[in-house]
mmCIF file of C-alpha atoms and ligand atoms in Angstrom:
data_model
loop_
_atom_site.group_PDB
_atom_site.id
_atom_site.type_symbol
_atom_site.label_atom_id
_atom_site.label_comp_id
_atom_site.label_asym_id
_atom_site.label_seq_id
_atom_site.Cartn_x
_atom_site.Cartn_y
_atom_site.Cartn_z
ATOM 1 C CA UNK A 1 9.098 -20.709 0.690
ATOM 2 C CA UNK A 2 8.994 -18.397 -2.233
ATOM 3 C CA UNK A 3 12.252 -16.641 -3.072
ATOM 4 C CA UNK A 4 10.511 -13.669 -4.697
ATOM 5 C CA UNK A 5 8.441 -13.225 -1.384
ATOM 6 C CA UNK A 6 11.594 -12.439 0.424
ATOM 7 C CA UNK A 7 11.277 -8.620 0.843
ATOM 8 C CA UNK A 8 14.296 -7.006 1.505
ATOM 9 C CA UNK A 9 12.960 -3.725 1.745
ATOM 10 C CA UNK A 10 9.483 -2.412 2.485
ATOM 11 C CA UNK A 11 7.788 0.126 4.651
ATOM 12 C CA UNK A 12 5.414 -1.380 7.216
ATOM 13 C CA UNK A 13 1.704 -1.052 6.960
ATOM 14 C CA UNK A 14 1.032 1.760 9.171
ATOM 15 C CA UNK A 15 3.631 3.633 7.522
ATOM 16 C CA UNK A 16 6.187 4.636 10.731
ATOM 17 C CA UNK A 17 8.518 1.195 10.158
ATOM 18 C CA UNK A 18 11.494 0.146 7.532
ATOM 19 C CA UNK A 19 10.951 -3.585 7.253
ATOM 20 C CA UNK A 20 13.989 -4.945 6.199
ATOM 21 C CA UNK A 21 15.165 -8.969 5.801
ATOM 22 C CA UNK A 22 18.107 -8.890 7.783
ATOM 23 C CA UNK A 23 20.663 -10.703 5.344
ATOM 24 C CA UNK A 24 23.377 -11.578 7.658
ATOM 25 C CA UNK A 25 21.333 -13.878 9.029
ATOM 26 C CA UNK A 26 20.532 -15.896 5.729
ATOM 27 C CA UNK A 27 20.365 -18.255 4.888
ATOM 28 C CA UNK A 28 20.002 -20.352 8.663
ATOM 29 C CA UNK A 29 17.365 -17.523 9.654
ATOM 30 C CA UNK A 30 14.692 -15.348 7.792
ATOM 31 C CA UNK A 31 14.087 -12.053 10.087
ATOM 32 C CA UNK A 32 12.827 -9.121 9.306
ATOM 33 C CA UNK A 33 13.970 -5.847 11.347
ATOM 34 C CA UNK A 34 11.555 -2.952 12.000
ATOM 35 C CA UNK A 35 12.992 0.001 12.027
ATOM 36 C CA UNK A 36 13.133 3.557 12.799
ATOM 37 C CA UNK A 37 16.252 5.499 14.220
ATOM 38 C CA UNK A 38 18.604 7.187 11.965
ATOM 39 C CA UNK A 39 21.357 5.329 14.216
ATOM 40 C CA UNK A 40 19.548 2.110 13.047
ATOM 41 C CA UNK A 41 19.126 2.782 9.714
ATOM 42 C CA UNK A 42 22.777 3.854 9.127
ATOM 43 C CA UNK A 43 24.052 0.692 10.722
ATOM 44 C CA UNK A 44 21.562 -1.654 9.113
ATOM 45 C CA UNK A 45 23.140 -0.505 6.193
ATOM 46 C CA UNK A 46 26.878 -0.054 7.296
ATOM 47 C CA UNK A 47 26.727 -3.642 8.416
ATOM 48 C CA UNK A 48 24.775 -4.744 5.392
ATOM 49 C CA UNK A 49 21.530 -6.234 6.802
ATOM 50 C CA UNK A 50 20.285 -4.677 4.082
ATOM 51 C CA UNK A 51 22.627 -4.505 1.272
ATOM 52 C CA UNK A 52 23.167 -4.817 -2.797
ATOM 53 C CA UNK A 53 23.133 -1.228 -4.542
ATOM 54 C CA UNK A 54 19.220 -0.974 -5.469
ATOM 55 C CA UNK A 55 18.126 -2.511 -1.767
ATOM 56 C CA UNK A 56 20.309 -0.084 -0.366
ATOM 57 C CA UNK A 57 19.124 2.759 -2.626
ATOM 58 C CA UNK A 58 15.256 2.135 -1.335
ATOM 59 C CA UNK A 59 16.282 2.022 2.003
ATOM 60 C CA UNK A 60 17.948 4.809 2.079
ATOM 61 C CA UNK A 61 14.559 6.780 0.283
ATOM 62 C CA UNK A 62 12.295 5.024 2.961
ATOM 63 C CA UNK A 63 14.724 5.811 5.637
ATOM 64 C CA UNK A 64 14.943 9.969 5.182
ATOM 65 C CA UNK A 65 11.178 9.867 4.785
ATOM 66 C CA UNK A 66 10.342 8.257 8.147
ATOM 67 C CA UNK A 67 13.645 10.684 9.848
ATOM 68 C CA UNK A 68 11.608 13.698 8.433
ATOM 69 C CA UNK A 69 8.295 12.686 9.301
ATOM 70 C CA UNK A 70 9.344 12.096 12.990
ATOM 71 C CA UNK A 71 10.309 15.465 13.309
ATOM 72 C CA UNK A 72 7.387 17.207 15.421
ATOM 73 C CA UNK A 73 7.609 21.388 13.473
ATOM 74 C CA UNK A 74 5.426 23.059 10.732
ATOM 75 C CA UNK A 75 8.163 25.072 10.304
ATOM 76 C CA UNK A 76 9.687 24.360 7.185
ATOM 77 C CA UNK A 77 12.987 25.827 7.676
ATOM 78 C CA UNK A 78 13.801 23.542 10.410
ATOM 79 C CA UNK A 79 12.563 20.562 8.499
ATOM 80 C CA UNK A 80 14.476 21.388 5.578
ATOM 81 C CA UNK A 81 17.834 21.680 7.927
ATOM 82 C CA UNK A 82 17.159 18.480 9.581
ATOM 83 C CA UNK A 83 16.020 16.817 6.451
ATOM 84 C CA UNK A 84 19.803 17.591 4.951
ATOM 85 C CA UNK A 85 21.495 17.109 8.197
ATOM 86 C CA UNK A 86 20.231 13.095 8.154
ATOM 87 C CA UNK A 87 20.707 13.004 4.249
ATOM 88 C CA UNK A 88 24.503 13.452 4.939
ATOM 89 C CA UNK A 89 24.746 11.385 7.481
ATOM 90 C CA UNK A 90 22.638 8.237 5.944
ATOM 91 C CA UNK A 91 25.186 9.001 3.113
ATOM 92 C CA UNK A 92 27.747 8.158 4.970
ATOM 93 C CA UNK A 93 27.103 4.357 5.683
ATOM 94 C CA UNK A 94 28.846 3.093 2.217
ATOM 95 C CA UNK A 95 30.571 4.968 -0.127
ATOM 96 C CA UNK A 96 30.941 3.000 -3.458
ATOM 97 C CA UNK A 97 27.085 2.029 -4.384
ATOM 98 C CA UNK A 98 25.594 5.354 -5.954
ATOM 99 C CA UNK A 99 22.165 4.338 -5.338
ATOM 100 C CA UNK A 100 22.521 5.641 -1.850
ATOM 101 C CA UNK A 101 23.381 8.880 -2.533
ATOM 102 C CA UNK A 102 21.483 9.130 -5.888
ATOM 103 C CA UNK A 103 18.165 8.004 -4.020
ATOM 104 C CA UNK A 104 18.837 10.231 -0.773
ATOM 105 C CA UNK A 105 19.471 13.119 -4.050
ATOM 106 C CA UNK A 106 16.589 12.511 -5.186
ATOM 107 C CA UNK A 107 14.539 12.763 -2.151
ATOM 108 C CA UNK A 108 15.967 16.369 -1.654
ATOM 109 C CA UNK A 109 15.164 17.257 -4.997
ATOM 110 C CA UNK A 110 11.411 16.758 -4.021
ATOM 111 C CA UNK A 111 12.192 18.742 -0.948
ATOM 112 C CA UNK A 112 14.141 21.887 -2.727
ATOM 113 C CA UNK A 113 11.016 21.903 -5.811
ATOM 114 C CA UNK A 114 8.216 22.039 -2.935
ATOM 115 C CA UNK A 115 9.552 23.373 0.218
ATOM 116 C CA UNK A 116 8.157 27.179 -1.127
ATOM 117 C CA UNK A 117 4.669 25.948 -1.721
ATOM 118 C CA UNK A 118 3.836 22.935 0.460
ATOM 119 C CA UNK A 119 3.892 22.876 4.375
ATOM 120 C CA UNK A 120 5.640 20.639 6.316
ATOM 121 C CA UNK A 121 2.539 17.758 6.510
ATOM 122 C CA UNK A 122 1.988 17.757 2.759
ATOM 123 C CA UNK A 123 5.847 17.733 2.070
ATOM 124 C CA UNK A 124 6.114 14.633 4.475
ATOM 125 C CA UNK A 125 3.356 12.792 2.346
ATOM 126 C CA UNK A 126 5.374 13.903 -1.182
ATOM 127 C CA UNK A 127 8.398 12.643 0.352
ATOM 128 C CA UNK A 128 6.837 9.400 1.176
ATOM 129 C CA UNK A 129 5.066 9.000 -2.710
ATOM 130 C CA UNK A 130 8.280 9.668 -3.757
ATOM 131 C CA UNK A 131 10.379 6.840 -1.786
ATOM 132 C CA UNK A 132 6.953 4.276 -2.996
ATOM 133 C CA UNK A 133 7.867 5.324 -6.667
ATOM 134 C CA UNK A 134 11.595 4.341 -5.958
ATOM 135 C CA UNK A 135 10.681 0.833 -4.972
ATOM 136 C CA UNK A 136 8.077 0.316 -7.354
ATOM 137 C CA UNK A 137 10.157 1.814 -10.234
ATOM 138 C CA UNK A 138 13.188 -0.685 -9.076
ATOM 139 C CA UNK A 139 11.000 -3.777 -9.469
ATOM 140 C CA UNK A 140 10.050 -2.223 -13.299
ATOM 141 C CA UNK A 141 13.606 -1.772 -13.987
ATOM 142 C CA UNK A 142 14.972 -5.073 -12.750
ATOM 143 C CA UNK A 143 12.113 -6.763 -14.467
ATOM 144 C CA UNK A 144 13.153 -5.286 -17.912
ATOM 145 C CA UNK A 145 16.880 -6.136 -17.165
ATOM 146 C CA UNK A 146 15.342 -9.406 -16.508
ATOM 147 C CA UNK A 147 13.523 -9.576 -20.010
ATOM 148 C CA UNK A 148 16.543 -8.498 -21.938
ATOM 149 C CA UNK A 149 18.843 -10.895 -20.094
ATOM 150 C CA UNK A 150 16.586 -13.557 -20.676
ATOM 151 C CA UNK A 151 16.435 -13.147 -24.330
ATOM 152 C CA UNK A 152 20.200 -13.805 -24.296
ATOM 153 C CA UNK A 153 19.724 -17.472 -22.311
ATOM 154 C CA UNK A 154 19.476 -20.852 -24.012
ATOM 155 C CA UNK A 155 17.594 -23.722 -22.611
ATOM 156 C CA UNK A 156 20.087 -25.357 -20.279
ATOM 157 C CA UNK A 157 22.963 -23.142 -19.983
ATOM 158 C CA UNK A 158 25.262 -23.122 -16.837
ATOM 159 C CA UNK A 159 25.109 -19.510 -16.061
ATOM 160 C CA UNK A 160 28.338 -18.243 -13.056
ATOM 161 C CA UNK A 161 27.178 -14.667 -11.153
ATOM 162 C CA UNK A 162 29.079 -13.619 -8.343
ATOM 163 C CA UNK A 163 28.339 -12.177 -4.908
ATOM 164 C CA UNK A 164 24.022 -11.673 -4.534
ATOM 165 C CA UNK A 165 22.736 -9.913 -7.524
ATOM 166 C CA UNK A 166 19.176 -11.366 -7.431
ATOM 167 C CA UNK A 167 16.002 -10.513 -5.617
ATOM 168 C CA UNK A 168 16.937 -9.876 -2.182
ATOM 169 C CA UNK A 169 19.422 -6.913 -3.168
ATOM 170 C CA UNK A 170 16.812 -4.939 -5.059
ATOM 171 C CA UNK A 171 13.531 -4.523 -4.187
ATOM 172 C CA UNK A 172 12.148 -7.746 -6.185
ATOM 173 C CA UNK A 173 14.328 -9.841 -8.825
ATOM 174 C CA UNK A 174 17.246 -8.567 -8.781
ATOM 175 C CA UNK A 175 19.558 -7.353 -11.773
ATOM 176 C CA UNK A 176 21.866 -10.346 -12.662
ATOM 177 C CA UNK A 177 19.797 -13.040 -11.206
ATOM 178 C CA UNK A 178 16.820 -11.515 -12.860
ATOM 179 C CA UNK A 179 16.846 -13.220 -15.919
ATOM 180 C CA UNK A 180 17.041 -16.858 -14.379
ATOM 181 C CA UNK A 181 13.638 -15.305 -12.300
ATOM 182 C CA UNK A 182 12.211 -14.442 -16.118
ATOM 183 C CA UNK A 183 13.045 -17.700 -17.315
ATOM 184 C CA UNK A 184 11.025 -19.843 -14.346
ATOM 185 C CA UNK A 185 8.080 -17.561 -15.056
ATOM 186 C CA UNK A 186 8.969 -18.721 -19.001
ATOM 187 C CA UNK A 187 8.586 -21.980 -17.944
ATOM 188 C CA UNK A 188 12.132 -23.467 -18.067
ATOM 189 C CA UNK A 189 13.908 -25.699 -15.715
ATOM 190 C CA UNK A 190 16.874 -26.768 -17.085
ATOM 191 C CA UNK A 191 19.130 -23.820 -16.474
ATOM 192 C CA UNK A 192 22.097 -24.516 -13.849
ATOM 193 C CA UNK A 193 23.544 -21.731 -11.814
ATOM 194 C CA UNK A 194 26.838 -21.973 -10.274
ATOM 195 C CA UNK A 195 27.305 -19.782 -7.174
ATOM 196 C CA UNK A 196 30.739 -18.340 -6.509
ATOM 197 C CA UNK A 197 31.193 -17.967 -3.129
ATOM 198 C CA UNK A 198 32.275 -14.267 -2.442
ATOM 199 C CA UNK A 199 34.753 -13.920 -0.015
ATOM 200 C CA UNK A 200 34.846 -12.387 2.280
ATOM 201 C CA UNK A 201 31.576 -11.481 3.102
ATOM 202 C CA UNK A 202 30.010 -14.842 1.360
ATOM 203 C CA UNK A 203 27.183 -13.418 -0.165
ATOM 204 C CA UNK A 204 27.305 -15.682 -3.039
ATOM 205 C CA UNK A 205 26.918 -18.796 -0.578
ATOM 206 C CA UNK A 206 24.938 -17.425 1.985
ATOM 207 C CA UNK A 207 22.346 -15.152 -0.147
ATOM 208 C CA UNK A 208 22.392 -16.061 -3.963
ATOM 209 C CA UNK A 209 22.641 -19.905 -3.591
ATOM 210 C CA UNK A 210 19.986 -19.486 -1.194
ATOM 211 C CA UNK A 211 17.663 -17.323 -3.232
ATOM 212 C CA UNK A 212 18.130 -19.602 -5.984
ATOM 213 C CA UNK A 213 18.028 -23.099 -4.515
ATOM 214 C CA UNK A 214 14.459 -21.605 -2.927
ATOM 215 C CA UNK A 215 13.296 -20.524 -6.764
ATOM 216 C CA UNK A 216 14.060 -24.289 -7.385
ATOM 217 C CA UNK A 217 17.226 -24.088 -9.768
ATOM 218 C CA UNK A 218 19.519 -26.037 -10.198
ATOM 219 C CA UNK A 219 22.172 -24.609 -8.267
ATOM 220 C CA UNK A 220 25.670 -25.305 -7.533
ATOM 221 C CA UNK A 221 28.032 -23.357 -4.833
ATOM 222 C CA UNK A 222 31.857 -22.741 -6.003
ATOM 223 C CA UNK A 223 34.669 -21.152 -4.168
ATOM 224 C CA UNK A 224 35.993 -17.981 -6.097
ATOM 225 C CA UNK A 225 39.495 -20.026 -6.979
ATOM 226 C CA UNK A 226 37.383 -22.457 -8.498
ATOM 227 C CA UNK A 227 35.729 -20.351 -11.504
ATOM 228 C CA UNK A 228 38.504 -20.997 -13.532
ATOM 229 C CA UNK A 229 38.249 -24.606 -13.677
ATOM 230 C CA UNK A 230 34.614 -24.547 -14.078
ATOM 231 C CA UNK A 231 35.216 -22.626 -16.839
ATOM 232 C CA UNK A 232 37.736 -24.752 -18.790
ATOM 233 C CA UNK A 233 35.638 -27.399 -18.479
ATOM 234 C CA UNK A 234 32.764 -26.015 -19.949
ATOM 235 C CA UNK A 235 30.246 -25.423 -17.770
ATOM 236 C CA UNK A 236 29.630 -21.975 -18.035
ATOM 237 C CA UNK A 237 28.180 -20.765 -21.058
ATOM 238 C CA UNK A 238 27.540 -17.059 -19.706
ATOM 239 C CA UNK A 239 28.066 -14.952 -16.828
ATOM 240 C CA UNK A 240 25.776 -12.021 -15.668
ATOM 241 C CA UNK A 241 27.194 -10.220 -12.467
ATOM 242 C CA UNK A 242 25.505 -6.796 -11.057
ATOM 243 C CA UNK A 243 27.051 -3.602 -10.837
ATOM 244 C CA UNK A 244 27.431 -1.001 -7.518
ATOM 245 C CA UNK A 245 28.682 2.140 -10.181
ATOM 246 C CA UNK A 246 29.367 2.683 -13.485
ATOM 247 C CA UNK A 247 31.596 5.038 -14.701
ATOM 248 C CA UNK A 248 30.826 6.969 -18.219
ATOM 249 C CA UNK A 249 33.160 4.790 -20.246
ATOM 250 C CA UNK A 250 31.691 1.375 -18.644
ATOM 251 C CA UNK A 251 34.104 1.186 -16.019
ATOM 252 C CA UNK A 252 32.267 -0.344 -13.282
ATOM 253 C CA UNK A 253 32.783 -1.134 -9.615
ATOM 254 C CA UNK A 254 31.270 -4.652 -8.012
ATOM 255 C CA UNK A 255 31.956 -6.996 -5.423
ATOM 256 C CA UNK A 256 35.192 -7.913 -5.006
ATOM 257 C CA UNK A 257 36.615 -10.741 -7.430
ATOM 258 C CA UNK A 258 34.337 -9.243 -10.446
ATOM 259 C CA UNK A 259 37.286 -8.046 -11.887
ATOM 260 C CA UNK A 260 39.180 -11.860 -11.671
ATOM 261 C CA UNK A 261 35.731 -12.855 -13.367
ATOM 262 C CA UNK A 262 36.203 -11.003 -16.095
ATOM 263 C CA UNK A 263 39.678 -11.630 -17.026
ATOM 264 C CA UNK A 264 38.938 -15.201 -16.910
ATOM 265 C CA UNK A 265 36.007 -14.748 -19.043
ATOM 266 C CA UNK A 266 38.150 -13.088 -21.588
ATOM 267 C CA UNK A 267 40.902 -15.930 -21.781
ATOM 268 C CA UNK A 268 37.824 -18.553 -21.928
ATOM 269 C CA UNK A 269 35.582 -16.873 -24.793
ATOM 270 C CA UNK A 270 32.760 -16.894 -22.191
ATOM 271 C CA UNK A 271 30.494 -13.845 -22.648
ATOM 272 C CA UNK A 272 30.407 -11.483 -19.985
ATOM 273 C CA UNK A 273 27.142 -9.054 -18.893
ATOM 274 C CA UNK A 274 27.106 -6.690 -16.215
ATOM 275 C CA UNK A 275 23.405 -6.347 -15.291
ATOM 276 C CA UNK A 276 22.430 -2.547 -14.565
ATOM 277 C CA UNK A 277 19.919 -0.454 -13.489
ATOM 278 C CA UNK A 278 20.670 3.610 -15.023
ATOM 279 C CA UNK A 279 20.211 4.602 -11.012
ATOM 280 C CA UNK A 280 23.871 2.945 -10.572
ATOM 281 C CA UNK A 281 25.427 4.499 -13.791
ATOM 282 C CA UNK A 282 27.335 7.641 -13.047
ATOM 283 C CA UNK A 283 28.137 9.957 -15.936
ATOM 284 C CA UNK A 284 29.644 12.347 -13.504
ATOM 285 C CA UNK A 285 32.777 10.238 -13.292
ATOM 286 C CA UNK A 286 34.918 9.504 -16.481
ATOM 287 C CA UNK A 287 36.280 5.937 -15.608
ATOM 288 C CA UNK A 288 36.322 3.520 -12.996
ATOM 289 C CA UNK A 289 39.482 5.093 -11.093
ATOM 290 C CA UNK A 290 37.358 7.776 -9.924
ATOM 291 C CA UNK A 291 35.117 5.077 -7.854
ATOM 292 C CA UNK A 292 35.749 5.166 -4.188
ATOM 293 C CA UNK A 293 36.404 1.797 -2.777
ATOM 294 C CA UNK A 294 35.200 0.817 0.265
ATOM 295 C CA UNK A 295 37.577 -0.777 2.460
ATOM 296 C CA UNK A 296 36.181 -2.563 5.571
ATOM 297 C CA UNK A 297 37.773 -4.226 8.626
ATOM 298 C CA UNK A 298 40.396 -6.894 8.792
ATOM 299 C CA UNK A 299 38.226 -9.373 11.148
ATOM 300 C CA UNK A 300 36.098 -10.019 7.995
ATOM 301 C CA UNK A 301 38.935 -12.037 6.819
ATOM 302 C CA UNK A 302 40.966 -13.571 9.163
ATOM 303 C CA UNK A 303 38.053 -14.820 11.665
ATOM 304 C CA UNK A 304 34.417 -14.026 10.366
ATOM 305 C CA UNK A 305 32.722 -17.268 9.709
ATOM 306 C CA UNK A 306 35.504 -19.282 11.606
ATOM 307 C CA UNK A 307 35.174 -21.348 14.588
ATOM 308 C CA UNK A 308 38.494 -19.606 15.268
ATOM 309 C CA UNK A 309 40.751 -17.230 13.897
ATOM 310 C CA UNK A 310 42.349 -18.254 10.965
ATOM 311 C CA UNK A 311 45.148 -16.001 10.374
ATOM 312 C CA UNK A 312 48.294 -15.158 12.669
ATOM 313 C CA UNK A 313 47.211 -12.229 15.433
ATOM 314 C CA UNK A 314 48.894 -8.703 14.112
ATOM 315 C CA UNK A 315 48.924 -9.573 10.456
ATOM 316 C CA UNK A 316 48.222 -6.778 8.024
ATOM 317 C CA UNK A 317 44.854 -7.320 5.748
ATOM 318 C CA UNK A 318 43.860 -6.196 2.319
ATOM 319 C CA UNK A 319 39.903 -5.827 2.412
ATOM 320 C CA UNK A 320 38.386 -3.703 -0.390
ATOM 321 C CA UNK A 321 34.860 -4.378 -0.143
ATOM 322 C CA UNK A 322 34.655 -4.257 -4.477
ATOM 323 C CA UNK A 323 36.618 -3.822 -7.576
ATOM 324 C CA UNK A 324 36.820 -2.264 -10.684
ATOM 325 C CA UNK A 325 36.509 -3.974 -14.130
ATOM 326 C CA UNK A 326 37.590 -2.491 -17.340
ATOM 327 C CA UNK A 327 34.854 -1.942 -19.963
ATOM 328 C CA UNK A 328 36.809 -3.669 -22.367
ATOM 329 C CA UNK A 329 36.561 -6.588 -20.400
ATOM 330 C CA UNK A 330 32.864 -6.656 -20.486
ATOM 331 C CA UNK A 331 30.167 -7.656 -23.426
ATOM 332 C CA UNK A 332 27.193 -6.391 -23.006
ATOM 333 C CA UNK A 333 25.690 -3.714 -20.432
ATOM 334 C CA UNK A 334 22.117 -4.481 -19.320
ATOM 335 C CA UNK A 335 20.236 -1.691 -18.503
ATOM 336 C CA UNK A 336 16.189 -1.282 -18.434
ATOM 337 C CA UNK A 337 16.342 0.724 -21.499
ATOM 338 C CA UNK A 338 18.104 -1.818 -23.713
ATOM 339 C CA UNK A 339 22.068 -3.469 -24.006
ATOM 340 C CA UNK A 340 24.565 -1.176 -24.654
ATOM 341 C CA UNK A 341 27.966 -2.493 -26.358
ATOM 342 C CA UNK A 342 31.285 -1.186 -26.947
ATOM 343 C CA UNK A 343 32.056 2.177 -26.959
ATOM 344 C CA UNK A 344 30.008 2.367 -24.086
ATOM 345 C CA UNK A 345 29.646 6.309 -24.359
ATOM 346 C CA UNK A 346 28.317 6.427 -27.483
ATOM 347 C CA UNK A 347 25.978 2.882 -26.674
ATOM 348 C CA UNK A 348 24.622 5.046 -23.480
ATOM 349 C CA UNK A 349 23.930 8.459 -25.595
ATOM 350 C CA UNK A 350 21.779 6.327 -28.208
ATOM 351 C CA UNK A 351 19.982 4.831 -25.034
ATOM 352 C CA UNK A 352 18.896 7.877 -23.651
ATOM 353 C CA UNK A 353 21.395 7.587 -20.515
ATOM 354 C CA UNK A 354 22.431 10.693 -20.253
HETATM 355 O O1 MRU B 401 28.606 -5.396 -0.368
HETATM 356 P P1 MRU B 401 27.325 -5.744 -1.061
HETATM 357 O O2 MRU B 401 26.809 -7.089 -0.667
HETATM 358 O O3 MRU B 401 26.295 -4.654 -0.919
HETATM 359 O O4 MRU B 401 27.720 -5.828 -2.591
HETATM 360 C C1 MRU B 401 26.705 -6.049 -3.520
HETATM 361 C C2 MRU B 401 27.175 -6.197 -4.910
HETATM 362 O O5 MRU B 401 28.336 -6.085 -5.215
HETATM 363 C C3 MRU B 401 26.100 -6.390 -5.942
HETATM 364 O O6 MRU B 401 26.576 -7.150 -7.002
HETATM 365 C C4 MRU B 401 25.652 -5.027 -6.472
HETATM 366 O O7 MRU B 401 25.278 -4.185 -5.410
HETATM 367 C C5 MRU B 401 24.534 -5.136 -7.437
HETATM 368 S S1 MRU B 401 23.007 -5.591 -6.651
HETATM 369 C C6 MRU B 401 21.808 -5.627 -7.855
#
């Protein structure tokens, strides 16, 4: 198997089905859903079948597109309403990745610009070029994120990412998995990845050792308390992790434990990257407090994954889904228009992020 031909979001051939890899069955199973409902759609992504801020982003695009073009009117009025009534509640699934609701924005934005001089089957069709462009313009960006991250990468290095950053949570490569994707097609071998595990979802073990034990790297699986160690003992020589928001100041929200991976970074001297697309920066907010954090339910951690439950019936349970890092914690931002560095404001302004 190929680990780039994992698709973890397409739209089928005939145009009326979102394909998606379901990715709580990896790695023991490789499905791929075919969807259509809104219901469907919302809870493929609420339970994160589909899932990783990009992937969720195209889904989301593909998703209103096939909604709309179900609905049987050439009146554009009542395509527009149902069009914004499905927007919301897609929305709705998860709250702390932007690309959701910046992808499902920008859909709208083709509908608001045309919905005075198309009709309704010619809007459909501009709604569906416009959720292709989002793909294809995701596997652009997470290529060039993959370049630049690459250029930072010595033969041989033990690079540590956490949760799935890589190919199956964007549309192809991924953002901090990307440049170990770049450096296969460069021709090197010799780079070791180390896994950590991600509790309490386990996307680290279940999806990223996965993807890159198929792309035939050396890869080694770690439990989250164990990143420290590795580190003191010198096996990491950088870390790239990807990013579900960033705030304007480089605040940024990511899986849970990012955070932990930072700090640790800092007390080691290890460099630290946050891989990241512009469609998941978010100049609207100021920092990172202003992130909403998803919280999700208690089973995920006391008997997910277990042969039994694991913690005492009736205990209370802390399960933010991510966290937020401080910029200062963080080396390098790599977005597809170059690295910014420290202040992060200015680094974005001279970037053209704005
Ligand atoms: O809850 P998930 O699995 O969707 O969380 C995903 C992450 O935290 C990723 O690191 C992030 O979305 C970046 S994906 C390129």
């Amino acid at each position: 198997m190929n680990a780039l031909s994992l698709n973890s979001v397409v739209l089928s051939e005939n145009e009326k089905e979102l394909v998606l890899l379901d990715q709580t069955l990896l790695p023991n199973e490789v499905k791929y859903l075919h969807l259509t409902q809104p219901e469907d759609i919302w809870e493929a992504i609420y339970s994160l079948r589909v899932r990783g801020a990009p992937a969720i982003g195209v889904a989301a695009a593909y998703g209103i597109y096939l909604i709309s073009a179900q609905l049987d009117t050439d009146d554009m009025a009542a395509f527009c309403a149902n069009f914004r009534k499905q927007k919301e509640y897609l929305d709705s699934a998860r709250p702390t990745a932007v690309n959701l609701s910046w992808a499902l924005n920008r859909m709208e934005k083709v509908l608001d610009e045309n919905k005075n001089v198309l009709p309704v089957p010619d809007m459909k069709n501009r709604l569906l070029q416009e959720a292709h462009a989002i793909r294809e313009e995701d596997i652009a960006i997470s290529r060039a994120i993959g370049s630049l991250g690459f250029d930072l990468l010595h033969p041989g290095d033990g690079i540590l990412t956490h949760c799935n950053a890589g190919t199956l949570a964007t549309a192809k490569y991924g953002t901090a998995l990307a440049p170990v994707y770049m450096a296969l097609e460069n021709g090197w071998s010799d780079l070791r990845v180390y896994c950590d595990e991600t509790r309490p979802l386990l996307q680290g073990a279940r999806l990223s050792a996965f993807e890159m034990q198929t792309a035939g790297v050396d890869t080694t699986l770690l439990c989250d308390n164990m990143a420290s160690l590795a580190m003191r003992r010198g096996l990491i020589d950088i870390i790239f992790v990807g990013c579900d928001r960033m705030a304007a100041n480089g605040d940024f929200a990511n899986k849970i434990g990012t955070s932990a991976v930072a700090i640790l970074a800092r007390h080691y001297g290890i460099p630290f990257y946050v891989c990241v697309p512009t469609t998941s920066i978010d100049l609207s907010i100021p920092d990172g407090d202003h992130i909403v954090i998803e919280e999700r339910k208690s089973e995920e951690v006391t008997e997910m994954w277990y042969a039994k439950r694991m913690a005492p019936e009736g205990v209370k349970v802390f399960n933010p889904a991510f966290d937020v890092t401080d910029h200062d914690l963080v080396t390098g931002v790599i977005t597809e228009k170059g690295i910014a560095c420290a202040p992060f404001g200015d680094a974005f302004h001279a970037l053209g992020i704005c």
